[in-house]
Amino acid sequence: MISFKSHSGNSRNFRTTVEKDLFDIGRSNFGIVERNINRIDTVVKKNNKLIVFKSETKEVNGRVWRTAFKKDTLSLSKTFLEIKSIDSLKNALKKKYVGYLVNNLQFIDLDKENKLNKK
């Protein structure tokens, strides 16, 4: 509708345009701002596997509308076996999960924890 008026649309033709659905109103979000934020929060290493905990948040007009928590279990492939630091883990995760934020990543190595507890 805004484009109709901004492009010098004639008021006489407006009704015909609405009736024939020439605006694609059914597909319009009417200016609602939606944003998806995907984040990897925690990675746990246990028994040669990485368990990746993710959160996927949808915001509508600056308010959290829905958050889903998910988890993936990854076998330690060659890529993940060569990881020696948190930064290299973050880089590997960025390649695997394109578009996910990994800034505040928590890493827990349960294999090391178990070895320490057995002493």
Coordinates of C-alpha atoms in Angstrom, one line a residue:
M1 CA 0.0 0.0 0.0
I2 CA 2.8 2.4 0.8
S3 CA 4.4 1.7 -2.5
F4 CA 1.1 2.4 -4.2
K5 CA 0.9 5.9 -2.7
S6 CA 4.6 6.6 -3.0
H7 CA 4.6 5.8 -6.7
S8 CA 1.7 8.3 -7.3
G9 CA -1.0 5.6 -7.3
N10 CA -4.4 6.9 -8.2
S11 CA -7.1 6.7 -5.5
R12 CA -9.6 5.5 -8.1
N13 CA -7.6 2.4 -8.8
F14 CA -6.8 1.6 -5.1
R15 CA -10.0 -0.4 -4.5
T16 CA -9.4 -2.5 -7.7
T17 CA -5.8 -3.1 -6.6
V18 CA -6.9 -4.3 -3.2
E19 CA -9.7 -6.6 -4.5
K20 CA -7.3 -8.3 -7.0
D21 CA -4.7 -8.7 -4.3
L22 CA -2.0 -7.0 -6.3
F23 CA -0.2 -5.9 -3.0
D24 CA 0.6 -9.5 -1.9
I25 CA -0.8 -8.6 1.5
G26 CA -0.9 -12.2 2.6
R27 CA 2.9 -12.3 2.4
S28 CA 3.6 -8.9 4.0
N29 CA 5.0 -8.6 7.6
F30 CA 3.7 -5.0 7.8
G31 CA 7.0 -3.7 9.1
I32 CA 7.4 -6.2 11.9
V33 CA 11.1 -6.8 12.5
E34 CA 12.0 -10.4 13.0
R35 CA 15.5 -11.6 13.9
N36 CA 16.9 -15.1 14.5
I37 CA 19.8 -15.5 16.9
N38 CA 21.5 -18.9 16.8
R39 CA 24.2 -19.5 19.4
I40 CA 26.3 -22.4 20.6
D41 CA 26.4 -22.2 24.4
T42 CA 28.3 -25.2 25.7
V43 CA 30.4 -28.0 24.3
V44 CA 31.1 -31.1 26.4
K45 CA 33.7 -33.7 25.4
K46 CA 33.1 -37.2 26.7
N47 CA 34.1 -40.6 25.4
N48 CA 35.6 -39.2 22.2
K49 CA 32.5 -37.4 21.3
L50 CA 31.5 -33.7 21.4
I51 CA 28.1 -32.8 22.7
V52 CA 27.1 -29.4 21.3
F53 CA 24.4 -27.4 23.2
K54 CA 22.7 -24.8 21.0
S55 CA 20.0 -22.2 21.5
E56 CA 17.9 -20.7 18.7
T57 CA 16.1 -17.5 19.6
K58 CA 13.5 -15.7 17.5
E59 CA 12.9 -12.0 18.3
V60 CA 10.0 -10.0 17.1
N61 CA 10.2 -6.2 17.4
G62 CA 13.1 -6.5 19.9
R63 CA 11.3 -9.0 22.2
V64 CA 12.1 -12.7 22.6
W65 CA 9.2 -14.6 21.0
R66 CA 10.6 -18.1 21.2
T67 CA 13.7 -19.9 22.3
A68 CA 14.5 -23.5 21.4
F69 CA 17.3 -25.5 23.0
K70 CA 18.9 -28.3 20.9
K71 CA 21.8 -30.7 21.2
D72 CA 24.0 -32.4 18.7
T73 CA 26.4 -35.3 19.3
L74 CA 29.5 -35.3 17.0
S75 CA 32.1 -38.0 16.7
L76 CA 35.6 -36.7 17.0
S77 CA 36.6 -36.4 13.4
K78 CA 40.0 -35.4 12.2
T79 CA 38.9 -31.7 12.4
F80 CA 38.0 -31.9 16.0
L81 CA 40.9 -34.2 17.1
E82 CA 43.4 -31.5 16.0
I83 CA 41.8 -28.9 18.3
K84 CA 44.3 -27.6 20.9
S85 CA 42.6 -24.5 22.2
I86 CA 39.2 -22.8 22.7
D87 CA 39.9 -20.5 19.7
S88 CA 40.5 -23.5 17.4
L89 CA 37.4 -25.2 18.7
K90 CA 35.4 -22.0 18.0
N91 CA 36.8 -21.8 14.5
A92 CA 35.9 -25.5 13.8
L93 CA 32.4 -24.9 15.1
K94 CA 31.9 -21.8 13.0
K95 CA 32.7 -23.9 9.9
K96 CA 30.3 -26.7 10.9
Y97 CA 27.5 -24.4 12.2
V98 CA 27.5 -21.4 9.8
G99 CA 25.8 -18.4 11.2
Y100 CA 25.9 -19.5 14.8
L101 CA 27.5 -17.3 17.5
V102 CA 30.2 -18.9 19.6
N103 CA 31.6 -15.9 21.5
N104 CA 30.7 -17.0 25.1
L105 CA 31.4 -20.7 24.6
Q106 CA 31.8 -22.9 27.6
F107 CA 33.9 -26.0 27.1
I108 CA 33.8 -28.9 29.5
D109 CA 36.2 -31.9 29.1
L110 CA 34.7 -34.7 31.1
D111 CA 37.4 -37.1 30.0
K112 CA 40.0 -35.0 31.8
E113 CA 37.6 -34.6 34.8
N114 CA 37.2 -38.4 35.1
K115 CA 41.0 -38.9 35.0
L116 CA 41.5 -36.4 37.7
N117 CA 38.8 -37.9 39.9
K118 CA 40.3 -41.4 39.7
K119 CA 43.6 -40.2 41.3

